Amino acid sequence: MISQLFANSVIAAAAYTLVGLGFAMIYWSARFFNFAHAVTYTLAAYVAYALMTALHFPLAAAAPVAVTAAAAFGAMTEYLVFKRLRRRTASPLGLLLASLGIMVAVQNIVSLTFGDDTKSIRKTALNRVFVLGEAHFTTIQVWTVGAAIVITILLWLILHRTKAGRTLRAVANDPELSRIVGIDSDKVMFWTFAGSSAIAGIASLLVGLDTDLSPTMGLRILLMAVTAVIIGGEGRIQAVAVGAALVGAAQHLGVIVLGTQWQDAIVFVLLIAFLLIRPTGVMGRPLRKAAV
Amino acid sequence: MLSCVDLHKSFDSVVALNGVALSFARGEVCAVIGPNGAGKTTLLNVLTGFIRADRGRCLLGTWDITALAPHRIALKGVSRTFQDLRLVKQLSVLDNVLLAFKPQMGESLWRALSRVGLSDQAAALRVRAAEVLSELRLSEHKHQPAGDLSYGQQKLLTIATCVATGANVLLLDEPFSGVDPGTRELVVKLIDTFRQKSKTVVFVEHDIDAVRRVADRVIAMSQGTVIADGAPEEILSRSEILESYL
Amino acid sequence: MEYVIHILIVIVIYATLALSLDLIVGHTGILSVAHAGYFGIGAYVVAVLSTRLGIHSILTLTTAAGLGALASLAVSLPALRLREDYFVIATFGFQIIFSNVLNNWVPLTRGPLGIPGIPEFTLFGVRIASQGGLLCLAGFVALVALAIVYALLHSPFGRVLHGIREDEVLMESYGKNVLRFKILTFAVSAAIASTAGGVYAVYLAFIDPTSFTVMDSILMISMVIIGGAGSLLGPPLGAALLVLLPELMRFLGLPPSASANVRQIVYGLMLVVVIALRPTGLVGAYKVGR
């Protein structure tokens, strides 16, 4: 029993890591909480669904199109909305509000187009069950954990070992200075959004193949991912994974004490506790004080 | 009156204050000079409670104000201006001054709802505000939004709000920078009246002429430490002080 | 005619909610997505008091207001020290925890089944039964809310709020205890929202957790921002607009199942447009998000 819960925690943590990484990249570079990331995630799954049911695409073809669509959508929100807002001196709060508006609108477009009932893109091939000790898990779940590990490492390598990554970290650290030095921060932002959204798209497909689709799937997982990012701490890739592990553990192991209906509440109590006691998170660097 | 002992403050790896100990007496007008990054504004921020020092203590009279919240320090009679001219730009000049007056009973929730005594208080405060504004030559702009004033006028307004708080200790951040000669003269006059009223004035400044004209004492800072402290004629003639600016 | 009065009652209740939310959003500059929670607390307090304890007096509204204010402390005391965007996340958290409690604390709230059969209020023993009577009650609560907000804004308390909205650091330097002002304002805002919730519960005679979710909080924020934050006219205008929107959809022939989605699409997009192009909304005085 415990080992099943442990396995569930790991799988959940993997999903939250993937969504959290994209969200965190946007937060660290654009400096706002982007709730539209929730619908970037949702869109990928539904694009795949539409391609597979209406146009009979095989999964192998639908998947890359879906991920690209997510990347394009995310990049477009930056290009059309957030960049304009930045030009007009919008505060982090203004950007957050705009992203909420996008989230509400797109979530309902999905709901209107596809209906509120859950849709499935499951493949029996991917749902073969493995047993390890007392824990059961499926092929797609293994893929999810694997993807989380691979993408985390890849992202770390890109950020720390490539020129593109260093440029991104420069912009994240000090956008003004970067511009003075000649970095085109708009371009950097555009591609950061595209990359983050692609990762969200991958996550969406992996989770969607495991647990079906619904219009609110994005918001639900995003709130877990936001918790993971905040608990993990400011500014480090590994921190997102650590935070996601804590969230996954709290959610699934907390069930032992409180029962499944309180799963989400446990996570948010944890979030609020961290915000109050240790807002820099488990691995975070000290937050800079408000400018005086 | 106002003093500090062994103040240390670092931001990440930058040392802003490195063992600063100073003491300011009543009625003293003291200028703090030094190049950018010397720690002058950090000193002001620590003294007024907006930044907590890593080590050291601040005292106001007999009170230990080191760990006090900024609004509590302000209530004990310390007022300040900011380097970036903080004002409520959307509100009128008059409202900005009215805001600064010490605890007004209308600021209590129950009074605001019950309206008891509010109009009397409002009338009394308007009279006091008019006095302050005329002293600062801002009366004719009373009802204009503070954001519409010229830079020099806004600077005067920030000093007006300090006067309105009734504080006995005024910490001014670059009161002379960027203003025309007429306004400069007015600020010099104002600081003189502060001295006559036994108020303590500590001001950060780069304008050496203004410092010469109005300060009783000059403190030179560099890289977080006090490198000189004494009478203006003596300090300002020393070459190493001027060199630290380069 | 009955239908028109129904719409009016709903508009008046949401106008009250929007006005109370604007007190913190438009006049103090704090964003909260937990407002539907206070709406819900008032509704459930009145519902439980009347269905479980048989207390039908209109005075239960004051209990609702008091408990709403108390509940606001659960959010404001711990979280108001946080930076503004982290505070929003905290209110997200509180709102979802609240929804969870409504759905799971079945002994008290009956969970997703909701509480049916909420009886009418009694005033000095007389039942307020008619639709017209309830419209008067909703209108009365709205007017009291308006009076409270007006009184606060036209006082030194309100002046400090506007100062906080623009520059908290400056207010601290004037000796204002900024945290105290925020906590008090938050409590007043929550108390008004809870009272509106009590009226809502009695009017519908049935409540369930689906009216008090995070999406409802976002709807209220949109009403304030689209109508125009920082003004007395803006929030009620926004409320009227967003309440009438689905009615307009139905009038245009949209099937009812679609109208809920279309309404959210419209105000979601309007929110983006307002924030980007006209942050004062329709008739507001405060530029939200700048």
JSON list of C-alpha atoms in Angstrom, two decimals, chain A residues 25-222:
[
{"chain": "A", "resi": 25, "resn": "MET", "atom": "CA", "xyz": [11.36, 29.83, -16.62]},
{"chain": "A", "resi": 26, "resn": "ILE", "atom": "CA", "xyz": [8.71, 32.40, -17.45]},
{"chain": "A", "resi": 27, "resn": "TYR", "atom": "CA", "xyz": [8.58, 33.64, -13.87]},
{"chain": "A", "resi": 28, "resn": "TRP", "atom": "CA", "xyz": [12.34, 34.04, -13.59]},
{"chain": "A", "resi": 29, "resn": "SER", "atom": "CA", "xyz": [12.73, 35.82, -16.91]},
{"chain": "A", "resi": 30, "resn": "ALA", "atom": "CA", "xyz": [9.50, 37.78, -17.36]},
{"chain": "A", "resi": 31, "resn": "ARG", "atom": "CA", "xyz": [9.03, 38.25, -13.60]},
{"chain": "A", "resi": 32, "resn": "PHE", "atom": "CA", "xyz": [5.33, 37.48, -13.30]},
{"chain": "A", "resi": 33, "resn": "PHE", "atom": "CA", "xyz": [3.08, 34.55, -12.51]},
{"chain": "A", "resi": 34, "resn": "ASN", "atom": "CA", "xyz": [1.75, 33.47, -15.89]},
{"chain": "A", "resi": 35, "resn": "PHE", "atom": "CA", "xyz": [-1.61, 31.76, -15.45]},
{"chain": "A", "resi": 36, "resn": "ALA", "atom": "CA", "xyz": [-2.04, 31.45, -19.19]},
{"chain": "A", "resi": 37, "resn": "HIS", "atom": "CA", "xyz": [0.47, 28.60, -18.90]},
{"chain": "A", "resi": 38, "resn": "ALA", "atom": "CA", "xyz": [-2.49, 26.54, -17.70]},
{"chain": "A", "resi": 39, "resn": "VAL", "atom": "CA", "xyz": [-4.26, 26.81, -21.03]},
{"chain": "A", "resi": 40, "resn": "THR", "atom": "CA", "xyz": [-1.05, 26.36, -23.03]},
{"chain": "A", "resi": 41, "resn": "TYR", "atom": "CA", "xyz": [-0.97, 22.99, -21.32]},
{"chain": "A", "resi": 42, "resn": "THR", "atom": "CA", "xyz": [-4.66, 22.27, -21.96]},
{"chain": "A", "resi": 43, "resn": "LEU", "atom": "CA", "xyz": [-4.44, 23.26, -25.62]},
{"chain": "A", "resi": 44, "resn": "ALA", "atom": "CA", "xyz": [-1.71, 20.76, -26.43]},
{"chain": "A", "resi": 45, "resn": "ALA", "atom": "CA", "xyz": [-3.78, 17.84, -25.21]},
{"chain": "A", "resi": 46, "resn": "TYR", "atom": "CA", "xyz": [-6.91, 18.99, -27.04]},
{"chain": "A", "resi": 47, "resn": "VAL", "atom": "CA", "xyz": [-5.05, 19.68, -30.27]},
{"chain": "A", "resi": 48, "resn": "ALA", "atom": "CA", "xyz": [-3.77, 16.11, -30.13]},
{"chain": "A", "resi": 49, "resn": "TYR", "atom": "CA", "xyz": [-7.27, 14.88, -29.36]},
{"chain": "A", "resi": 50, "resn": "ALA", "atom": "CA", "xyz": [-8.76, 16.78, -32.30]},
{"chain": "A", "resi": 51, "resn": "LEU", "atom": "CA", "xyz": [-6.10, 15.54, -34.69]},
{"chain": "A", "resi": 52, "resn": "MET", "atom": "CA", "xyz": [-6.49, 11.97, -33.55]},
{"chain": "A", "resi": 53, "resn": "THR", "atom": "CA", "xyz": [-10.28, 11.81, -33.56]},
{"chain": "A", "resi": 54, "resn": "ALA", "atom": "CA", "xyz": [-11.30, 14.11, -36.39]},
{"chain": "A", "resi": 55, "resn": "LEU", "atom": "CA", "xyz": [-8.36, 13.61, -38.74]},
{"chain": "A", "resi": 56, "resn": "HIS", "atom": "CA", "xyz": [-7.33, 10.16, -37.56]},
{"chain": "A", "resi": 57, "resn": "PHE", "atom": "CA", "xyz": [-3.72, 11.11, -37.03]},
{"chain": "A", "resi": 58, "resn": "PRO", "atom": "CA", "xyz": [-1.67, 8.47, -35.26]},
{"chain": "A", "resi": 59, "resn": "LEU", "atom": "CA", "xyz": [-0.27, 9.54, -31.92]},
{"chain": "A", "resi": 60, "resn": "ALA", "atom": "CA", "xyz": [3.24, 9.74, -33.30]},
{"chain": "A", "resi": 61, "resn": "ALA", "atom": "CA", "xyz": [2.11, 12.41, -35.77]},
{"chain": "A", "resi": 62, "resn": "ALA", "atom": "CA", "xyz": [-0.32, 14.24, -33.51]},
{"chain": "A", "resi": 63, "resn": "ALA", "atom": "CA", "xyz": [2.15, 14.63, -30.66]},
{"chain": "A", "resi": 64, "resn": "PRO", "atom": "CA", "xyz": [4.75, 16.84, -32.37]},
{"chain": "A", "resi": 65, "resn": "VAL", "atom": "CA", "xyz": [2.02, 18.98, -33.91]},
{"chain": "A", "resi": 66, "resn": "ALA", "atom": "CA", "xyz": [0.40, 19.41, -30.50]},
{"chain": "A", "resi": 67, "resn": "VAL", "atom": "CA", "xyz": [3.66, 20.37, -28.82]},
{"chain": "A", "resi": 68, "resn": "THR", "atom": "CA", "xyz": [4.45, 22.83, -31.61]},
{"chain": "A", "resi": 69, "resn": "ALA", "atom": "CA", "xyz": [0.96, 24.30, -31.29]},
{"chain": "A", "resi": 70, "resn": "ALA", "atom": "CA", "xyz": [1.52, 24.81, -27.57]},
{"chain": "A", "resi": 71, "resn": "ALA", "atom": "CA", "xyz": [4.88, 26.46, -28.20]},
{"chain": "A", "resi": 72, "resn": "ALA", "atom": "CA", "xyz": [3.33, 28.73, -30.81]},
{"chain": "A", "resi": 73, "resn": "PHE", "atom": "CA", "xyz": [0.45, 29.67, -28.53]},
{"chain": "A", "resi": 74, "resn": "GLY", "atom": "CA", "xyz": [2.74, 30.51, -25.64]},
{"chain": "A", "resi": 75, "resn": "ALA", "atom": "CA", "xyz": [5.05, 32.53, -27.85]},
{"chain": "A", "resi": 76, "resn": "MET", "atom": "CA", "xyz": [2.05, 34.39, -29.27]},
{"chain": "A", "resi": 77, "resn": "THR", "atom": "CA", "xyz": [0.75, 35.34, -25.84]},
{"chain": "A", "resi": 78, "resn": "GLU", "atom": "CA", "xyz": [4.17, 36.86, -25.17]},
{"chain": "A", "resi": 79, "resn": "TYR", "atom": "CA", "xyz": [4.39, 38.60, -28.54]},
{"chain": "A", "resi": 80, "resn": "LEU", "atom": "CA", "xyz": [0.84, 39.93, -28.68]},
{"chain": "A", "resi": 81, "resn": "VAL", "atom": "CA", "xyz": [0.00, 40.57, -25.05]},
{"chain": "A", "resi": 82, "resn": "PHE", "atom": "CA", "xyz": [2.81, 40.47, -22.51]},
{"chain": "A", "resi": 83, "resn": "LYS", "atom": "CA", "xyz": [5.37, 42.34, -24.56]},
{"chain": "A", "resi": 84, "resn": "ARG", "atom": "CA", "xyz": [2.85, 45.13, -25.21]},
{"chain": "A", "resi": 85, "resn": "LEU", "atom": "CA", "xyz": [2.06, 45.28, -21.52]},
{"chain": "A", "resi": 86, "resn": "ARG", "atom": "CA", "xyz": [5.73, 45.51, -20.61]},
{"chain": "A", "resi": 87, "resn": "ARG", "atom": "CA", "xyz": [6.10, 48.43, -22.99]},
{"chain": "A", "resi": 88, "resn": "ARG", "atom": "CA", "xyz": [3.26, 50.18, -21.19]},
{"chain": "A", "resi": 89, "resn": "THR", "atom": "CA", "xyz": [5.00, 49.73, -17.83]},
{"chain": "A", "resi": 90, "resn": "ALA", "atom": "CA", "xyz": [2.63, 47.10, -16.54]},
{"chain": "A", "resi": 91, "resn": "SER", "atom": "CA", "xyz": [3.38, 45.81, -13.05]},
{"chain": "A", "resi": 92, "resn": "PRO", "atom": "CA", "xyz": [3.75, 42.07, -12.24]},
{"chain": "A", "resi": 93, "resn": "LEU", "atom": "CA", "xyz": [0.18, 42.33, -11.02]},
{"chain": "A", "resi": 94, "resn": "GLY", "atom": "CA", "xyz": [-1.04, 43.70, -14.35]},
{"chain": "A", "resi": 95, "resn": "LEU", "atom": "CA", "xyz": [0.69, 40.90, -16.23]},
{"chain": "A", "resi": 96, "resn": "LEU", "atom": "CA", "xyz": [-0.80, 38.35, -13.84]},
{"chain": "A", "resi": 97, "resn": "LEU", "atom": "CA", "xyz": [-4.29, 39.76, -14.41]},
{"chain": "A", "resi": 98, "resn": "ALA", "atom": "CA", "xyz": [-3.89, 39.70, -18.18]},
{"chain": "A", "resi": 99, "resn": "SER", "atom": "CA", "xyz": [-2.74, 36.09, -17.97]},
{"chain": "A", "resi": 100, "resn": "LEU", "atom": "CA", "xyz": [-5.82, 35.28, -15.88]},
{"chain": "A", "resi": 101, "resn": "GLY", "atom": "CA", "xyz": [-8.00, 36.80, -18.57]},
{"chain": "A", "resi": 102, "resn": "ILE", "atom": "CA", "xyz": [-6.33, 34.68, -21.24]},
{"chain": "A", "resi": 103, "resn": "MET", "atom": "CA", "xyz": [-6.74, 31.59, -19.08]},
{"chain": "A", "resi": 104, "resn": "VAL", "atom": "CA", "xyz": [-10.45, 32.18, -18.49]},
{"chain": "A", "resi": 105, "resn": "ALA", "atom": "CA", "xyz": [-11.13, 32.92, -22.15]},
{"chain": "A", "resi": 106, "resn": "VAL", "atom": "CA", "xyz": [-9.21, 30.01, -23.64]},
{"chain": "A", "resi": 107, "resn": "GLN", "atom": "CA", "xyz": [-10.36, 27.48, -21.05]},
{"chain": "A", "resi": 108, "resn": "ASN", "atom": "CA", "xyz": [-13.93, 28.32, -22.03]},
{"chain": "A", "resi": 109, "resn": "ILE", "atom": "CA", "xyz": [-13.17, 28.21, -25.74]},
{"chain": "A", "resi": 110, "resn": "VAL", "atom": "CA", "xyz": [-11.97, 24.65, -25.18]},
{"chain": "A", "resi": 111, "resn": "SER", "atom": "CA", "xyz": [-15.05, 23.92, -23.11]},
{"chain": "A", "resi": 112, "resn": "LEU", "atom": "CA", "xyz": [-17.33, 25.36, -25.78]},
{"chain": "A", "resi": 113, "resn": "THR", "atom": "CA", "xyz": [-15.62, 23.49, -28.60]},
{"chain": "A", "resi": 114, "resn": "PHE", "atom": "CA", "xyz": [-15.17, 20.12, -27.01]},
{"chain": "A", "resi": 115, "resn": "GLY", "atom": "CA", "xyz": [-17.61, 20.05, -24.12]},
{"chain": "A", "resi": 116, "resn": "ASP", "atom": "CA", "xyz": [-16.94, 19.65, -20.42]},
{"chain": "A", "resi": 117, "resn": "ASP", "atom": "CA", "xyz": [-17.01, 15.88, -20.33]},
{"chain": "A", "resi": 118, "resn": "THR", "atom": "CA", "xyz": [-13.69, 14.09, -20.11]},
{"chain": "A", "resi": 119, "resn": "LYS", "atom": "CA", "xyz": [-12.12, 13.01, -23.36]},
{"chain": "A", "resi": 120, "resn": "SER", "atom": "CA", "xyz": [-9.70, 10.18, -23.79]},
{"chain": "A", "resi": 121, "resn": "ILE", "atom": "CA", "xyz": [-6.66, 9.76, -25.96]},
{"chain": "A", "resi": 122, "resn": "ARG", "atom": "CA", "xyz": [-5.44, 6.67, -24.17]},
{"chain": "A", "resi": 123, "resn": "LYS", "atom": "CA", "xyz": [-3.61, 3.96, -26.01]},
{"chain": "A", "resi": 124, "resn": "THR", "atom": "CA", "xyz": [-3.74, 0.43, -24.68]},
{"chain": "A", "resi": 125, "resn": "ALA", "atom": "CA", "xyz": [-0.15, -0.06, -25.73]},
{"chain": "A", "resi": 126, "resn": "LEU", "atom": "CA", "xyz": [0.93, 2.68, -23.40]},
{"chain": "A", "resi": 127, "resn": "ASN", "atom": "CA", "xyz": [-1.14, 1.49, -20.52]},
{"chain": "A", "resi": 128, "resn": "ARG", "atom": "CA", "xyz": [0.44, -1.89, -19.97]},
{"chain": "A", "resi": 129, "resn": "VAL", "atom": "CA", "xyz": [0.86, -2.43, -16.29]},
{"chain": "A", "resi": 130, "resn": "PHE", "atom": "CA", "xyz": [4.13, -3.16, -14.55]},
{"chain": "A", "resi": 131, "resn": "VAL", "atom": "CA", "xyz": [4.43, -4.39, -11.03]},
{"chain": "A", "resi": 132, "resn": "LEU", "atom": "CA", "xyz": [7.32, -3.55, -8.73]},
{"chain": "A", "resi": 133, "resn": "GLY", "atom": "CA", "xyz": [6.87, -4.98, -5.30]},
{"chain": "A", "resi": 134, "resn": "GLU", "atom": "CA", "xyz": [3.36, -3.95, -4.31]},
{"chain": "A", "resi": 135, "resn": "ALA", "atom": "CA", "xyz": [3.22, -0.96, -6.62]},
{"chain": "A", "resi": 136, "resn": "HIS", "atom": "CA", "xyz": [1.48, -0.95, -9.98]},
{"chain": "A", "resi": 137, "resn": "PHE", "atom": "CA", "xyz": [2.33, 1.53, -12.68]},
{"chain": "A", "resi": 138, "resn": "THR", "atom": "CA", "xyz": [1.84, 1.87, -16.40]},
{"chain": "A", "resi": 139, "resn": "THR", "atom": "CA", "xyz": [4.15, 2.40, -19.36]},
{"chain": "A", "resi": 140, "resn": "ILE", "atom": "CA", "xyz": [3.06, 5.99, -19.85]},
{"chain": "A", "resi": 141, "resn": "GLN", "atom": "CA", "xyz": [3.79, 6.74, -16.23]},
{"chain": "A", "resi": 142, "resn": "VAL", "atom": "CA", "xyz": [7.32, 5.47, -16.67]},
{"chain": "A", "resi": 143, "resn": "TRP", "atom": "CA", "xyz": [7.63, 7.71, -19.69]},
{"chain": "A", "resi": 144, "resn": "THR", "atom": "CA", "xyz": [6.45, 10.65, -17.60]},
{"chain": "A", "resi": 145, "resn": "VAL", "atom": "CA", "xyz": [9.05, 10.11, -14.93]},
{"chain": "A", "resi": 146, "resn": "GLY", "atom": "CA", "xyz": [11.71, 9.55, -17.56]},
{"chain": "A", "resi": 147, "resn": "ALA", "atom": "CA", "xyz": [10.73, 12.70, -19.43]},
{"chain": "A", "resi": 148, "resn": "ALA", "atom": "CA", "xyz": [10.87, 14.72, -16.23]},
{"chain": "A", "resi": 149, "resn": "ILE", "atom": "CA", "xyz": [14.37, 13.53, -15.45]},
{"chain": "A", "resi": 150, "resn": "VAL", "atom": "CA", "xyz": [15.65, 14.00, -19.00]},
{"chain": "A", "resi": 151, "resn": "ILE", "atom": "CA", "xyz": [14.14, 17.42, -19.51]},
{"chain": "A", "resi": 152, "resn": "THR", "atom": "CA", "xyz": [15.34, 18.67, -16.13]},
{"chain": "A", "resi": 153, "resn": "ILE", "atom": "CA", "xyz": [18.88, 17.64, -16.93]},
{"chain": "A", "resi": 154, "resn": "LEU", "atom": "CA", "xyz": [18.66, 18.99, -20.49]},
{"chain": "A", "resi": 155, "resn": "LEU", "atom": "CA", "xyz": [17.33, 22.31, -19.30]},
{"chain": "A", "resi": 156, "resn": "TRP", "atom": "CA", "xyz": [20.06, 22.60, -16.70]},
{"chain": "A", "resi": 157, "resn": "LEU", "atom": "CA", "xyz": [22.68, 21.89, -19.34]},
{"chain": "A", "resi": 158, "resn": "ILE", "atom": "CA", "xyz": [21.19, 24.42, -21.74]},
{"chain": "A", "resi": 159, "resn": "LEU", "atom": "CA", "xyz": [21.06, 27.11, -19.09]},
{"chain": "A", "resi": 160, "resn": "HIS", "atom": "CA", "xyz": [24.52, 26.57, -17.73]},
{"chain": "A", "resi": 161, "resn": "ARG", "atom": "CA", "xyz": [26.56, 25.24, -20.62]},
{"chain": "A", "resi": 162, "resn": "THR", "atom": "CA", "xyz": [25.32, 27.02, -23.71]},
{"chain": "A", "resi": 163, "resn": "LYS", "atom": "CA", "xyz": [25.53, 30.61, -24.89]},
{"chain": "A", "resi": 164, "resn": "ALA", "atom": "CA", "xyz": [21.77, 30.77, -25.32]},
{"chain": "A", "resi": 165, "resn": "GLY", "atom": "CA", "xyz": [21.33, 29.66, -21.75]},
{"chain": "A", "resi": 166, "resn": "ARG", "atom": "CA", "xyz": [23.78, 32.22, -20.42]},
{"chain": "A", "resi": 167, "resn": "THR", "atom": "CA", "xyz": [21.98, 34.92, -22.37]},
{"chain": "A", "resi": 168, "resn": "LEU", "atom": "CA", "xyz": [18.71, 33.87, -20.81]},
{"chain": "A", "resi": 169, "resn": "ARG", "atom": "CA", "xyz": [20.19, 33.95, -17.32]},
{"chain": "A", "resi": 170, "resn": "ALA", "atom": "CA", "xyz": [21.62, 37.40, -18.00]},
{"chain": "A", "resi": 171, "resn": "VAL", "atom": "CA", "xyz": [18.23, 38.72, -19.04]},
{"chain": "A", "resi": 172, "resn": "ALA", "atom": "CA", "xyz": [16.59, 37.06, -16.04]},
{"chain": "A", "resi": 173, "resn": "ASN", "atom": "CA", "xyz": [19.14, 38.57, -13.69]},
{"chain": "A", "resi": 174, "resn": "ASP", "atom": "CA", "xyz": [19.11, 42.11, -15.03]},
{"chain": "A", "resi": 175, "resn": "PRO", "atom": "CA", "xyz": [16.98, 43.01, -18.05]},
{"chain": "A", "resi": 176, "resn": "GLU", "atom": "CA", "xyz": [18.16, 46.63, -18.15]},
{"chain": "A", "resi": 177, "resn": "LEU", "atom": "CA", "xyz": [21.83, 45.78, -18.13]},
{"chain": "A", "resi": 178, "resn": "SER", "atom": "CA", "xyz": [21.28, 43.10, -20.75]},
{"chain": "A", "resi": 179, "resn": "ARG", "atom": "CA", "xyz": [19.68, 45.59, -23.07]},
{"chain": "A", "resi": 180, "resn": "ILE", "atom": "CA", "xyz": [22.57, 48.00, -22.58]},
{"chain": "A", "resi": 181, "resn": "VAL", "atom": "CA", "xyz": [25.02, 45.24, -23.36]},
{"chain": "A", "resi": 182, "resn": "GLY", "atom": "CA", "xyz": [23.15, 44.62, -26.58]},
{"chain": "A", "resi": 183, "resn": "ILE", "atom": "CA", "xyz": [21.05, 41.58, -25.88]},
{"chain": "A", "resi": 184, "resn": "ASP", "atom": "CA", "xyz": [17.69, 41.62, -27.60]},
{"chain": "A", "resi": 185, "resn": "SER", "atom": "CA", "xyz": [15.63, 40.77, -24.55]},
{"chain": "A", "resi": 186, "resn": "ASP", "atom": "CA", "xyz": [12.39, 40.64, -26.53]},
{"chain": "A", "resi": 187, "resn": "LYS", "atom": "CA", "xyz": [13.78, 37.85, -28.66]},
{"chain": "A", "resi": 188, "resn": "VAL", "atom": "CA", "xyz": [15.07, 36.02, -25.60]},
{"chain": "A", "resi": 189, "resn": "MET", "atom": "CA", "xyz": [11.66, 36.34, -23.97]},
{"chain": "A", "resi": 190, "resn": "PHE", "atom": "CA", "xyz": [9.90, 35.09, -27.10]},
{"chain": "A", "resi": 191, "resn": "TRP", "atom": "CA", "xyz": [11.98, 31.94, -27.28]},
{"chain": "A", "resi": 192, "resn": "THR", "atom": "CA", "xyz": [11.76, 31.38, -23.53]},
{"chain": "A", "resi": 193, "resn": "PHE", "atom": "CA", "xyz": [7.99, 31.38, -23.80]},
{"chain": "A", "resi": 194, "resn": "ALA", "atom": "CA", "xyz": [8.16, 29.07, -26.80]},
{"chain": "A", "resi": 195, "resn": "GLY", "atom": "CA", "xyz": [10.43, 26.61, -25.00]},
{"chain": "A", "resi": 196, "resn": "SER", "atom": "CA", "xyz": [8.49, 26.71, -21.75]},
{"chain": "A", "resi": 197, "resn": "SER", "atom": "CA", "xyz": [5.25, 26.15, -23.61]},
{"chain": "A", "resi": 198, "resn": "ALA", "atom": "CA", "xyz": [6.70, 23.24, -25.52]},
{"chain": "A", "resi": 199, "resn": "ILE", "atom": "CA", "xyz": [7.63, 21.58, -22.24]},
{"chain": "A", "resi": 200, "resn": "ALA", "atom": "CA", "xyz": [4.09, 22.22, -20.99]},
{"chain": "A", "resi": 201, "resn": "GLY", "atom": "CA", "xyz": [2.81, 20.60, -24.17]},
{"chain": "A", "resi": 202, "resn": "ILE", "atom": "CA", "xyz": [4.93, 17.50, -23.61]},
{"chain": "A", "resi": 203, "resn": "ALA", "atom": "CA", "xyz": [3.69, 17.30, -20.04]},
{"chain": "A", "resi": 204, "resn": "SER", "atom": "CA", "xyz": [0.12, 17.69, -21.21]},
{"chain": "A", "resi": 205, "resn": "LEU", "atom": "CA", "xyz": [0.36, 14.77, -23.62]},
{"chain": "A", "resi": 206, "resn": "LEU", "atom": "CA", "xyz": [2.05, 12.51, -21.09]},
{"chain": "A", "resi": 207, "resn": "VAL", "atom": "CA", "xyz": [-0.52, 13.24, -18.40]},
{"chain": "A", "resi": 208, "resn": "GLY", "atom": "CA", "xyz": [-3.39, 13.23, -20.87]},
{"chain": "A", "resi": 209, "resn": "LEU", "atom": "CA", "xyz": [-2.43, 9.78, -22.11]},
{"chain": "A", "resi": 210, "resn": "ASP", "atom": "CA", "xyz": [-2.49, 8.65, -18.49]},
{"chain": "A", "resi": 211, "resn": "THR", "atom": "CA", "xyz": [-5.51, 10.36, -16.99]},
{"chain": "A", "resi": 212, "resn": "ASP", "atom": "CA", "xyz": [-7.73, 11.77, -19.76]},
{"chain": "A", "resi": 213, "resn": "LEU", "atom": "CA", "xyz": [-8.58, 15.34, -20.71]},
{"chain": "A", "resi": 214, "resn": "SER", "atom": "CA", "xyz": [-10.90, 17.99, -19.35]},
{"chain": "A", "resi": 215, "resn": "PRO", "atom": "CA", "xyz": [-11.00, 21.76, -19.93]},
{"chain": "A", "resi": 216, "resn": "THR", "atom": "CA", "xyz": [-9.88, 22.48, -16.38]},
{"chain": "A", "resi": 217, "resn": "MET", "atom": "CA", "xyz": [-6.91, 20.10, -16.48]},
{"chain": "A", "resi": 218, "resn": "GLY", "atom": "CA", "xyz": [-4.50, 22.98, -17.00]},
{"chain": "A", "resi": 219, "resn": "LEU", "atom": "CA", "xyz": [-5.52, 25.10, -14.05]},
{"chain": "A", "resi": 220, "resn": "ARG", "atom": "CA", "xyz": [-5.59, 22.11, -11.72]},
{"chain": "A", "resi": 221, "resn": "ILE", "atom": "CA", "xyz": [-2.07, 21.02, -12.50]},
{"chain": "A", "resi": 222, "resn": "LEU", "atom": "CA", "xyz": [-0.72, 24.57, -12.75]}
]
